[in-house]
Amino acid sequence: MAQKNRKTPKQKRKYKTVNSVPGTVTYVGEKKSLKTVVDIVNYNKNLCDFNTSNKVEDAFDFKGKEHVTWININGLYNTTEIEKLGKHYNLHPLVLEDIVTTNQRAKIEEYEDYLFIVFKMLHFKDDEEIVYEHMSLVVGENYLLTFQEADGDVFDDLRDRIRNSKGRIRNARADYLMYAILDAVVDNYFTVIEAEGDKIEDLEERLFLQETSTNEITSDIQKQKREILKIRRTVFPFREVVNKLEKSEWKYIDPRTNNYLRNLYDHMIQVNESIDLYREMIWGLMDLYMTNISNKMNEVMKVLTIIATIFIPLTFIAGIYGMNFENMPELHYEHGYIIVWAIMIIILIIMLIYFRKKKWI
Amino acid sequence: MAQKNRKTPKQKRKYKTVNSVPGTVTYVGEKKSLKTVVDIVNYNKNLCDFNTSNKVEDAFDFKGKEHVTWININGLYNTTEIEKLGKHYNLHPLVLEDIVTTNQRAKIEEYEDYLFIVFKMLHFKDDEEIVYEHMSLVVGENYLLTFQEADGDVFDDLRDRIRNSKGRIRNARADYLMYAILDAVVDNYFTVIEAEGDKIEDLEERLFLQETSTNEITSDIQKQKREILKIRRTVFPFREVVNKLEKSEWKYIDPRTNNYLRNLYDHMIQVNESIDLYREMIWGLMDLYMTNISNKMNEVMKVLTIIATIFIPLTFIAGIYGMNFENMPELHYEHGYIIVWAIMIIILIIMLIYFRKKKWI
Amino acid sequence: MAQKNRKTPKQKRKYKTVNSVPGTVTYVGEKKSLKTVVDIVNYNKNLCDFNTSNKVEDAFDFKGKEHVTWININGLYNTTEIEKLGKHYNLHPLVLEDIVTTNQRAKIEEYEDYLFIVFKMLHFKDDEEIVYEHMSLVVGENYLLTFQEADGDVFDDLRDRIRNSKGRIRNARADYLMYAILDAVVDNYFTVIEAEGDKIEDLEERLFLQETSTNEITSDIQKQKREILKIRRTVFPFREVVNKLEKSEWKYIDPRTNNYLRNLYDHMIQVNESIDLYREMIWGLMDLYMTNISNKMNEVMKVLTIIATIFIPLTFIAGIYGMNFENMPELHYEHGYIIVWAIMIIILIIMLIYFRKKKWI
Amino acid sequence: MAQKNRKTPKQKRKYKTVNSVPGTVTYVGEKKSLKTVVDIVNYNKNLCDFNTSNKVEDAFDFKGKEHVTWININGLYNTTEIEKLGKHYNLHPLVLEDIVTTNQRAKIEEYEDYLFIVFKMLHFKDDEEIVYEHMSLVVGENYLLTFQEADGDVFDDLRDRIRNSKGRIRNARADYLMYAILDAVVDNYFTVIEAEGDKIEDLEERLFLQETSTNEITSDIQKQKREILKIRRTVFPFREVVNKLEKSEWKYIDPRTNNYLRNLYDHMIQVNESIDLYREMIWGLMDLYMTNISNKMNEVMKVLTIIATIFIPLTFIAGIYGMNFENMPELHYEHGYIIVWAIMIIILIIMLIYFRKKKWI
Amino acid sequence: MAQKNRKTPKQKRKYKTVNSVPGTVTYVGEKKSLKTVVDIVNYNKNLCDFNTSNKVEDAFDFKGKEHVTWININGLYNTTEIEKLGKHYNLHPLVLEDIVTTNQRAKIEEYEDYLFIVFKMLHFKDDEEIVYEHMSLVVGENYLLTFQEADGDVFDDLRDRIRNSKGRIRNARADYLMYAILDAVVDNYFTVIEAEGDKIEDLEERLFLQETSTNEITSDIQKQKREILKIRRTVFPFREVVNKLEKSEWKYIDPRTNNYLRNLYDHMIQVNESIDLYREMIWGLMDLYMTNISNKMNEVMKVLTIIATIFIPLTFIAGIYGMNFENMPELHYEHGYIIVWAIMIIILIIMLIYFRKKKWI
């Protein structure tokens, strides 16, 4: 699995098709979803209406002033549908290009009639692998378009709140819906980072208990480091986006929404601080690991040295009296053998005292 | 205990409930205190009145212009009480949300009629463990609300000064009370950091004396490093808060109080410098420790090399004359045994001279 | 080849001829191409004309207002040709000096009538070696001059678009052509960086599989690190150039082109982030490599220690009973030999238990 | 002594008394001097008068417009004297608090009628230990107050210049006296840093000569590193103070003095650069030391490996022919013994060739 | 020589005489040249005149408006000459102090009638040692004064251009002469840095070939690192000086000169980038060296382990059958000796297979 994991970023690294005409809408990504699904939500204080279609034209009728229209496109592969929607809402060709360029980093662009925000949505697939889903958002006076790479998002709770009119949402306009969507995205950043933090703490525990083999834990730390770096790269630019959004004086942002955006910015600061904290922790783990290795090496070397230092001289003495010279008077002493043993034991004791003094044993 | 200590941050890492409606007042924390206690202090130049209750309504009567009212809430679990108080003092829903969100980082927000400040209060429990208590402060023209997670704070001395009218406090308004509270908080930062500094110096002493076992001291250094990082993360944003407070032109801050706030900002700079100093010191300890390990390893290796280098060749010579060849003329020399000893001693002396030249002994 | 590769930068390090008169047009570089080739393209909405010559004078006739003229010079060695063109288009002597100074870093200079941009064009030669080609661009109201060190560039696709009138190009003026050229350059930055990223991942795989010899991989990592550093040094300043270009209020830049330049700036940010990511990854590889070395050393030492610790004491025992004392009672026991074997096996078992407890085996 | 040295910072780490009333004048420090001595200097172009007293009241008479009055207080323990002086010159309570708070970092505060500057004066005691003396300076239109922790300062030369009317000093007002005092302080920073630089170079020499024992030099490097860090911490904030002073538009600073202050700021930049240089050098020493350790370890290991690799196989051969099998034909060869020797010598030569090829010998 | 080299900086570290009167002109330096030589150059479009004298008064006659006068002083020891010139040209005392203070870092000061620039001139002495020569430059409307520590500079080419009227120089005024001088200085920075770069590449080659002894190369790397750091420290501040010069709106700088100054600033950026590149490269060398050491150590340990692990058990077996027990049945087997050999060879083969599996051989 480690193998597979290391392979994934390779496939992802595909940038804008080189040398294509600027403004061309060509899908660049992993084609997570081949078919395009269109979710249309219409609501105001009194009514609320959910539709799903697979033709983008079905969304066109809802363009009006009476209610907020949220059109969500799942699947970026079918670029003609996106171009149709773009023409209908009068989007700039470069905006359409950014919508389908899945490696575009987070940014915000202010146009006369709409705001365009690109970012990554992070959520877990099967509670294990992190999905980095490219997402774009276009918000106008009374409509909001979202573009996702695939099915599955983090907005179910938000849809519930719209359906059941929980909180301010049904009384507010498209700018608050934009806030609610971004807030859900940032909340999921927390969830993902928390989970990564738990993994780091598990690694730390394993390091302390020294349960797992040396090679496995090194590779796990490396994998975790890379994951954190990837999250950091994906999430960090979004803070600047939220900051610009808060500072923006775009005509359709209600002053009351500004308090909420300030709050969102606070959360993004906290997200980034958490990421940096875990980054620091994982570097600390590497240090701890290297220290462990050094400690163990030291201990191993001490054992070797003690054994060798004691027995090599003794073996030498035994070797001496194993020689076959004709004329070795000690061999014929009555107590020669006992004396040699005594000498050996004295040497042993001296050695042990020396090691004790050196605090090796 | 190290085990327990490493576990604590895990439990704490709970952010705002994911996907909740923004502005919802849901307590997020460790529920340090289940019941809510309300301390009410009323004072002006002439009178001074202390009350304790467990209903927040008891505090409502004191809303007036004649005296400063300080309402302190201990325990954030019972959110309905906090919401009642919030309604009475007309606080924004997001303020109430931040009051009970215990992982909120330090920040200041200026509203029309009140200032809202969130921070962490640090003090020692049983003179050993650092308590990181989430605290919020709302200050208006003549009232001040504080919200603490649990019983026990660092304001006893301040209450004494109010009771006995020491210093300026009874002659000043709520803005000076705010300063006095923040000053007490910052003073306790010093106390906590000083204590951590002492621990670092103890660690250093132990490293120099090499008293304790290698594994224990590594783990202690790691623990200390983590504690310093945690303090840093908690305390650093507060400097910016104090800076904004000093720069603020909020209508109810007396110009005379500004000198005091500037002083407070100076102290916060000093707090942060101390933290960074200790952080640098603890990194230095790790380096020192690694150097110690290397030095010891080097010494161990030297001993092993000296012993092995001396005795392995000698043992070889002894081995030679332990061979059982029929035709070994040396064995029959009259002084063969003495000559072999002489050769061995010469080799030993040469070796010792070599080691001396290499400065190994 | 590693040898050759390390030599290359040495030859390249030739700066402006020391103590020459400022504004002198002396070619400084590797003389990639000795002859000068002039490509002339003329186009407007209706017509499009491609010419190639080796005399710069052939380009002079095309100076007019009706169409955009793109004059491309390949080969900077023949400085007189460049001086002639410079005089014709009224370029500042320092501009001409920069055009032929191939170690000039990327910069932009705004003159009254033209913009001057210097940068490096990166492309692959034989799909393997990166070519760092010095390139300059002068753009006026309706002409654009490019100067390249050698044949071969990244604009074939762009020429196709001009020829076949794909996209906006034939309807736009020289400022859009400038954008299109810079866009092609930046797209090639992506291609080159992607290829380097693949090499880094290959290195990582080899490190994990531990296939190749230790020395080879160290040298490969070093080479890769150096390549990344070189790309970084070459490409980084170009971001600032694009930024200045986007901010520039030069009279001949169409407001519609500004959206495209903003997009280009976005891409440059992404280019620089990718470079920094790979830089970080390659540093991580070095760490990983050092950790591997330490792990292996540890393992080697463990094996040595286990073997030595087991057999040195046993050999000592064997040595004892190899002594030739006359009076060694054990030698005459009937089961002496068996007992010695038993003792040895017991020692062995104790050792193994000790190692198991230490988790060495 | 190392022990003592490491203890000192512990005693120093005493901050503002926790929870005291803000503005309280309580001496916090090491009580370097118990009695308070007052030096009073009065001068103008024509006259110059030196007095010493131990009552601060003696200084009050000199308050006038005709001459510059410099009142220097040695000893901060007797806070009542300082409070009297503060009342006489109308100083803010927080200024008085900062004067006696010896751990206050360098800062400058501009009041209506006076400037207040706090900093550390560094000088050597007994040419060996660095004294970090807390010093404050209050300068008004025609008076200047200095407050020192203890006897002994760096102003003897300045007093001489006043006495003998050397340079501009007697023709200028209190602002130039302030400059002269700060200049003397900065000059002493140079002296102290130079001396530390010499110590670092001595350490480096010792490292190269490898004269001293390993543990001693590690501890000396650590001590030096800490000293440099302490100087840095003390001196760095003063640069900002001088910068603010130069930029200040306080009414009593003569425009002619500004040139001198700019010069002083230049010197402070140079002081800080020198400190950073030595900091970098001492980090380099640690690296050098670690490299030395590794080199030595490598050499030690090589010696061990060479000896062991040569003699262990030879000893094995000797062991073979020391076996007592009945049927060992080699033992009975006439030249068996010679042949064994020959084999051993051949093995030895092969080993030596191998080591030579590996460049180990 | 390494010894001598390490000593040099010690002698150089002499700052402004401590406690001297500010504005005193006291020479501080290494007294490279005792006698003062005055070179006077006068030129305009039509005439050009070179004089050398050793009295500064000889330069006074040339003060006029018709031509540019360049007075160059070699040797700063004789401060009275410099003071005379200073009085003649009305220079501020602090300017004179900076002229003779050879450790002054690069800076620019704008006075009413003249610009004052201090910097270091770098050139090679005997093509080997870098000379860091303190140099100052004062430029007025039609005169330019330069002050050098010693004979020998980098302006011979410039003098030639004046003499032979090459380039713009004779048609321009003193501001262009200033540019020409600074340009020559910056060109020499390139020469020096290039030479250092070559040395670093030689070091790298030696590291790869592993030709030289370990201690020698460590010391060479350290020396090179220090040289680069010294150049960096000397040259870096000059970039800011050139930047200020380019931004300056001083009345006597011709707008046409500004293009040249902008070019000069570009070169200084490139100089600083080169220095940082070499700094990074030399740090990389240290890393590479440490990796080499680790690789070698690993290899050494492997050889030791392989030899010891093979022969220690075999020696043990030989030891067993060297014991002198009476009752050792194996000794009397007919093929006992052969069997023991067989067992030993089997053990050897198993070991070799094990090592092969571990990829040690």
PDB file of N, CA and C in Angstrom, chain B residues 157 161 179 187 190 194 198 201 204 259 266 270 273-274 278 280 295 297 301 305 312 316 323-328 330 358, chain D residues 10 13 15 18-19 22 92 103 105 107 226 229 289 293 297 299-301 311 314 318 321-324 331-332 334 337 340:
ATOM      1  N   ASP B 157      -5.736  38.556  44.168  1.00  0.00           N
ATOM      2  CA  ASP B 157      -5.039  39.765  44.567  1.00  0.00           C
ATOM      3  C   ASP B 157      -5.786  41.012  44.085  1.00  0.00           C
ATOM      4  N   ARG B 161      -7.440  44.190  46.088  1.00  0.00           N
ATOM      5  CA  ARG B 161      -7.210  45.615  45.833  1.00  0.00           C
ATOM      6  C   ARG B 161      -8.528  46.376  45.694  1.00  0.00           C
ATOM      7  N   TYR B 179      -7.864  46.468  32.182  1.00  0.00           N
ATOM      8  CA  TYR B 179      -6.408  46.465  32.220  1.00  0.00           C
ATOM      9  C   TYR B 179      -5.898  45.642  33.394  1.00  0.00           C
ATOM     10  N   ASP B 187       0.941  38.701  34.214  1.00  0.00           N
ATOM     11  CA  ASP B 187       1.848  38.399  35.329  1.00  0.00           C
ATOM     12  C   ASP B 187       1.937  36.902  35.552  1.00  0.00           C
ATOM     13  N   PHE B 190       4.225  35.182  33.235  1.00  0.00           N
ATOM     14  CA  PHE B 190       5.604  35.227  33.710  1.00  0.00           C
ATOM     15  C   PHE B 190       5.892  34.109  34.718  1.00  0.00           C
ATOM     16  N   GLU B 194       8.585  31.283  34.022  1.00  0.00           N
ATOM     17  CA  GLU B 194       9.718  31.170  34.935  1.00  0.00           C
ATOM     18  C   GLU B 194       9.869  29.738  35.457  1.00  0.00           C
ATOM     19  N   ASP B 198      12.944  27.151  35.014  1.00  0.00           N
ATOM     20  CA  ASP B 198      13.652  26.416  36.068  1.00  0.00           C
ATOM     21  C   ASP B 198      13.762  24.944  35.711  1.00  0.00           C
ATOM     22  N   GLU B 201      16.457  24.412  33.255  1.00  0.00           N
ATOM     23  CA  GLU B 201      17.788  24.467  33.855  1.00  0.00           C
ATOM     24  C   GLU B 201      18.108  23.218  34.666  1.00  0.00           C
ATOM     25  N   GLU B 204      19.185  20.716  32.258  1.00  0.00           N
ATOM     26  CA  GLU B 204      20.541  20.994  31.812  1.00  0.00           C
ATOM     27  C   GLU B 204      21.560  20.481  32.838  1.00  0.00           C
ATOM     28  N   ASN B 259      -1.468  54.666  28.813  1.00  0.00           N
ATOM     29  CA  ASN B 259      -0.106  54.446  29.312  1.00  0.00           C
ATOM     30  C   ASN B 259       0.043  53.052  29.907  1.00  0.00           C
ATOM     31  N   ASP B 266       4.427  46.116  26.454  1.00  0.00           N
ATOM     32  CA  ASP B 266       5.845  45.865  26.761  1.00  0.00           C
ATOM     33  C   ASP B 266       6.027  44.530  27.466  1.00  0.00           C
ATOM     34  N   GLN B 270       7.990  41.044  26.327  1.00  0.00           N
ATOM     35  CA  GLN B 270       8.976  40.360  27.161  1.00  0.00           C
ATOM     36  C   GLN B 270       8.582  38.899  27.405  1.00  0.00           C
ATOM     37  N   GLU B 273       9.470  37.033  24.297  1.00  0.00           N
ATOM     38  CA  GLU B 273      10.919  36.854  24.181  1.00  0.00           C
ATOM     39  C   GLU B 273      11.421  35.767  25.124  1.00  0.00           C
ATOM     40  N   SER B 274      10.864  35.743  26.333  1.00  0.00           N
ATOM     41  CA  SER B 274      11.277  34.700  27.274  1.00  0.00           C
ATOM     42  C   SER B 274      10.929  33.323  26.723  1.00  0.00           C
ATOM     43  N   TYR B 278      13.537  30.280  25.955  1.00  0.00           N
ATOM     44  CA  TYR B 278      13.507  28.927  26.494  1.00  0.00           C
ATOM     45  C   TYR B 278      13.382  27.897  25.380  1.00  0.00           C
ATOM     46  N   GLU B 280      14.701  28.204  22.462  1.00  0.00           N
ATOM     47  CA  GLU B 280      16.055  28.067  21.932  1.00  0.00           C
ATOM     48  C   GLU B 280      16.913  27.226  22.882  1.00  0.00           C
ATOM     49  N   ASN B 295      30.007  11.845  22.108  1.00  0.00           N
ATOM     50  CA  ASN B 295      31.236  11.786  22.899  1.00  0.00           C
ATOM     51  C   ASN B 295      31.394  10.442  23.586  1.00  0.00           C
ATOM     52  N   MET B 297      29.944   7.581  22.829  1.00  0.00           N
ATOM     53  CA  MET B 297      30.145   6.539  21.823  1.00  0.00           C
ATOM     54  C   MET B 297      31.609   6.502  21.408  1.00  0.00           C
ATOM     55  N   MET B 301      34.076   3.408  21.921  1.00  0.00           N
ATOM     56  CA  MET B 301      34.772   2.806  20.790  1.00  0.00           C
ATOM     57  C   MET B 301      36.277   2.806  20.999  1.00  0.00           C
ATOM     58  N   THR B 305      38.609  -0.398  20.945  1.00  0.00           N
ATOM     59  CA  THR B 305      39.676  -0.487  19.954  1.00  0.00           C
ATOM     60  C   THR B 305      41.017  -0.724  20.620  1.00  0.00           C
ATOM     61  N   ILE B 312      44.312  -8.772  20.458  1.00  0.00           N
ATOM     62  CA  ILE B 312      44.097  -9.690  19.338  1.00  0.00           C
ATOM     63  C   ILE B 312      45.423 -10.159  18.732  1.00  0.00           C
ATOM     64  N   PHE B 316      46.960 -13.981  18.943  1.00  0.00           N
ATOM     65  CA  PHE B 316      47.400 -14.688  17.738  1.00  0.00           C
ATOM     66  C   PHE B 316      48.763 -15.358  17.960  1.00  0.00           C
ATOM     67  N   MET B 323      49.897 -24.405  18.484  1.00  0.00           N
ATOM     68  CA  MET B 323      49.700 -25.381  17.411  1.00  0.00           C
ATOM     69  C   MET B 323      50.484 -26.651  17.717  1.00  0.00           C
ATOM     70  N   ASN B 324      49.980 -27.730  17.167  1.00  0.00           N
ATOM     71  CA  ASN B 324      50.545 -29.024  17.519  1.00  0.00           C
ATOM     72  C   ASN B 324      51.445 -29.631  16.446  1.00  0.00           C
ATOM     73  N   PHE B 325      52.051 -28.787  15.610  1.00  0.00           N
ATOM     74  CA  PHE B 325      52.942 -29.342  14.589  1.00  0.00           C
ATOM     75  C   PHE B 325      54.092 -30.100  15.257  1.00  0.00           C
ATOM     76  N   GLU B 326      54.457 -31.162  14.619  1.00  0.00           N
ATOM     77  CA  GLU B 326      55.556 -31.945  15.195  1.00  0.00           C
ATOM     78  C   GLU B 326      56.864 -31.176  15.169  1.00  0.00           C
ATOM     79  N   ASN B 327      57.023 -30.470  14.042  1.00  0.00           N
ATOM     80  CA  ASN B 327      58.318 -29.856  13.820  1.00  0.00           C
ATOM     81  C   ASN B 327      58.250 -28.342  14.004  1.00  0.00           C
ATOM     82  N   MET B 328      58.232 -27.898  15.282  1.00  0.00           N
ATOM     83  CA  MET B 328      58.240 -26.463  15.545  1.00  0.00           C
ATOM     84  C   MET B 328      59.447 -26.157  16.405  1.00  0.00           C
ATOM     85  N   GLU B 330      60.966 -23.568  17.572  1.00  0.00           N
ATOM     86  CA  GLU B 330      60.957 -22.607  18.685  1.00  0.00           C
ATOM     87  C   GLU B 330      60.545 -23.258  19.995  1.00  0.00           C
ATOM     88  N   LYS B 358      48.377   9.113  18.982  1.00  0.00           N
ATOM     89  CA  LYS B 358      47.051   9.441  18.446  1.00  0.00           C
ATOM     90  C   LYS B 358      46.189  10.165  19.482  1.00  0.00           C
TER      91      LYS B 358
ATOM     92  N   LYS D  10      19.697  31.891  36.662  1.00  0.00           N
ATOM     93  CA  LYS D  10      18.548  31.475  37.448  1.00  0.00           C
ATOM     94  C   LYS D  10      18.183  32.560  38.457  1.00  0.00           C
ATOM     95  N   ARG D  13      16.528  35.624  36.832  1.00  0.00           N
ATOM     96  CA  ARG D  13      15.189  35.553  36.298  1.00  0.00           C
ATOM     97  C   ARG D  13      14.128  35.887  37.339  1.00  0.00           C
ATOM     98  N   TYR D  15      11.006  38.575  37.568  1.00  0.00           N
ATOM     99  CA  TYR D  15      10.285  39.615  36.856  1.00  0.00           C
ATOM    100  C   TYR D  15       9.596  40.523  37.860  1.00  0.00           C
ATOM    101  N   VAL D  18       4.766  39.614  40.924  1.00  0.00           N
ATOM    102  CA  VAL D  18       3.481  39.207  40.373  1.00  0.00           C
ATOM    103  C   VAL D  18       2.331  39.795  41.178  1.00  0.00           C
ATOM    104  N   ASN D  19       1.320  40.251  40.476  1.00  0.00           N
ATOM    105  CA  ASN D  19       0.090  40.754  41.082  1.00  0.00           C
ATOM    106  C   ASN D  19       0.265  42.000  41.934  1.00  0.00           C
ATOM    107  N   PRO D  22      -0.016  48.016  39.616  1.00  0.00           N
ATOM    108  CA  PRO D  22       0.759  48.648  38.553  1.00  0.00           C
ATOM    109  C   PRO D  22       1.180  50.053  38.958  1.00  0.00           C
ATOM    110  N   HIS D  92       6.232  60.137  35.412  1.00  0.00           N
ATOM    111  CA  HIS D  92       5.056  59.263  35.478  1.00  0.00           C
ATOM    112  C   HIS D  92       5.390  58.044  36.369  1.00  0.00           C
ATOM    113  N   ASN D 103      14.838  43.954  34.960  1.00  0.00           N
ATOM    114  CA  ASN D 103      14.753  43.053  33.807  1.00  0.00           C
ATOM    115  C   ASN D 103      13.998  43.671  32.643  1.00  0.00           C
ATOM    116  N   ARG D 105      13.372  45.302  29.292  1.00  0.00           N
ATOM    117  CA  ARG D 105      14.184  45.363  28.082  1.00  0.00           C
ATOM    118  C   ARG D 105      14.296  46.796  27.578  1.00  0.00           C
ATOM    119  N   LYS D 107      13.981  50.230  25.875  1.00  0.00           N
ATOM    120  CA  LYS D 107      12.870  50.903  25.201  1.00  0.00           C
ATOM    121  C   LYS D 107      13.024  52.411  25.349  1.00  0.00           C
ATOM    122  N   ARG D 226      25.977  30.468  24.979  1.00  0.00           N
ATOM    123  CA  ARG D 226      25.004  31.090  25.869  1.00  0.00           C
ATOM    124  C   ARG D 226      25.332  32.556  26.145  1.00  0.00           C
ATOM    125  N   LEU D 229      24.314  34.542  23.168  1.00  0.00           N
ATOM    126  CA  LEU D 229      22.855  34.674  23.119  1.00  0.00           C
ATOM    127  C   LEU D 229      22.367  35.714  24.113  1.00  0.00           C
ATOM    128  N   TYR D 289      33.174  20.798  15.536  1.00  0.00           N
ATOM    129  CA  TYR D 289      33.448  19.842  16.595  1.00  0.00           C
ATOM    130  C   TYR D 289      32.814  18.486  16.283  1.00  0.00           C
ATOM    131  N   ILE D 293      34.615  14.900  15.754  1.00  0.00           N
ATOM    132  CA  ILE D 293      34.231  13.673  16.453  1.00  0.00           C
ATOM    133  C   ILE D 293      33.999  12.547  15.439  1.00  0.00           C
ATOM    134  N   MET D 297      36.115   9.134  15.153  1.00  0.00           N
ATOM    135  CA  MET D 297      35.410   7.868  15.261  1.00  0.00           C
ATOM    136  C   MET D 297      35.732   6.994  14.060  1.00  0.00           C
ATOM    137  N   GLU D 299      38.347   7.090  12.196  1.00  0.00           N
ATOM    138  CA  GLU D 299      39.732   6.645  12.259  1.00  0.00           C
ATOM    139  C   GLU D 299      39.879   5.497  13.256  1.00  0.00           C
ATOM    140  N   VAL D 300      39.232   5.679  14.412  1.00  0.00           N
ATOM    141  CA  VAL D 300      39.272   4.630  15.434  1.00  0.00           C
ATOM    142  C   VAL D 300      38.721   3.331  14.866  1.00  0.00           C
ATOM    143  N   MET D 301      37.576   3.452  14.199  1.00  0.00           N
ATOM    144  CA  MET D 301      36.953   2.254  13.646  1.00  0.00           C
ATOM    145  C   MET D 301      37.833   1.592  12.601  1.00  0.00           C
ATOM    146  N   PHE D 311      43.963 -10.143  12.059  1.00  0.00           N
ATOM    147  CA  PHE D 311      44.368 -11.161  13.015  1.00  0.00           C
ATOM    148  C   PHE D 311      43.309 -12.206  13.324  1.00  0.00           C
ATOM    149  N   LEU D 314      43.825 -15.094  10.977  1.00  0.00           N
ATOM    150  CA  LEU D 314      45.090 -15.773  11.284  1.00  0.00           C
ATOM    151  C   LEU D 314      44.976 -16.597  12.563  1.00  0.00           C
ATOM    152  N   ALA D 318      45.624 -20.580  13.311  1.00  0.00           N
ATOM    153  CA  ALA D 318      46.412 -21.109  14.429  1.00  0.00           C
ATOM    154  C   ALA D 318      45.551 -22.031  15.287  1.00  0.00           C
ATOM    155  N   TYR D 321      45.203 -25.633  13.884  1.00  0.00           N
ATOM    156  CA  TYR D 321      46.308 -26.563  14.146  1.00  0.00           C
ATOM    157  C   TYR D 321      46.633 -26.695  15.617  1.00  0.00           C
ATOM    158  N   GLY D 322      45.811 -26.066  16.444  1.00  0.00           N
ATOM    159  CA  GLY D 322      45.914 -26.327  17.876  1.00  0.00           C
ATOM    160  C   GLY D 322      44.930 -27.397  18.311  1.00  0.00           C
ATOM    161  N   MET D 323      44.125 -27.913  17.365  1.00  0.00           N
ATOM    162  CA  MET D 323      43.162 -28.963  17.718  1.00  0.00           C
ATOM    163  C   MET D 323      43.899 -30.266  17.971  1.00  0.00           C
ATOM    164  N   ASN D 324      43.260 -31.091  18.780  1.00  0.00           N
ATOM    165  CA  ASN D 324      43.943 -32.309  19.227  1.00  0.00           C
ATOM    166  C   ASN D 324      43.458 -33.572  18.542  1.00  0.00           C
ATOM    167  N   LEU D 331      49.893 -32.008  10.552  1.00  0.00           N
ATOM    168  CA  LEU D 331      50.765 -31.837  11.715  1.00  0.00           C
ATOM    169  C   LEU D 331      52.059 -32.614  11.577  1.00  0.00           C
ATOM    170  N   HIS D 332      51.981 -33.634  10.744  1.00  0.00           N
ATOM    171  CA  HIS D 332      53.166 -34.486  10.649  1.00  0.00           C
ATOM    172  C   HIS D 332      54.024 -34.186   9.438  1.00  0.00           C
ATOM    173  N   GLU D 334      56.778 -32.465   7.278  1.00  0.00           N
ATOM    174  CA  GLU D 334      58.030 -31.927   7.795  1.00  0.00           C
ATOM    175  C   GLU D 334      58.014 -30.399   7.800  1.00  0.00           C
ATOM    176  N   TYR D 337      54.770 -26.514   9.542  1.00  0.00           N
ATOM    177  CA  TYR D 337      54.830 -25.271  10.295  1.00  0.00           C
ATOM    178  C   TYR D 337      55.189 -24.092   9.387  1.00  0.00           C
ATOM    179  N   VAL D 340      52.293 -23.221   7.033  1.00  0.00           N
ATOM    180  CA  VAL D 340      51.263 -22.426   7.715  1.00  0.00           C
ATOM    181  C   VAL D 340      51.698 -20.971   7.805  1.00  0.00           C
TER     182      VAL D 340
END
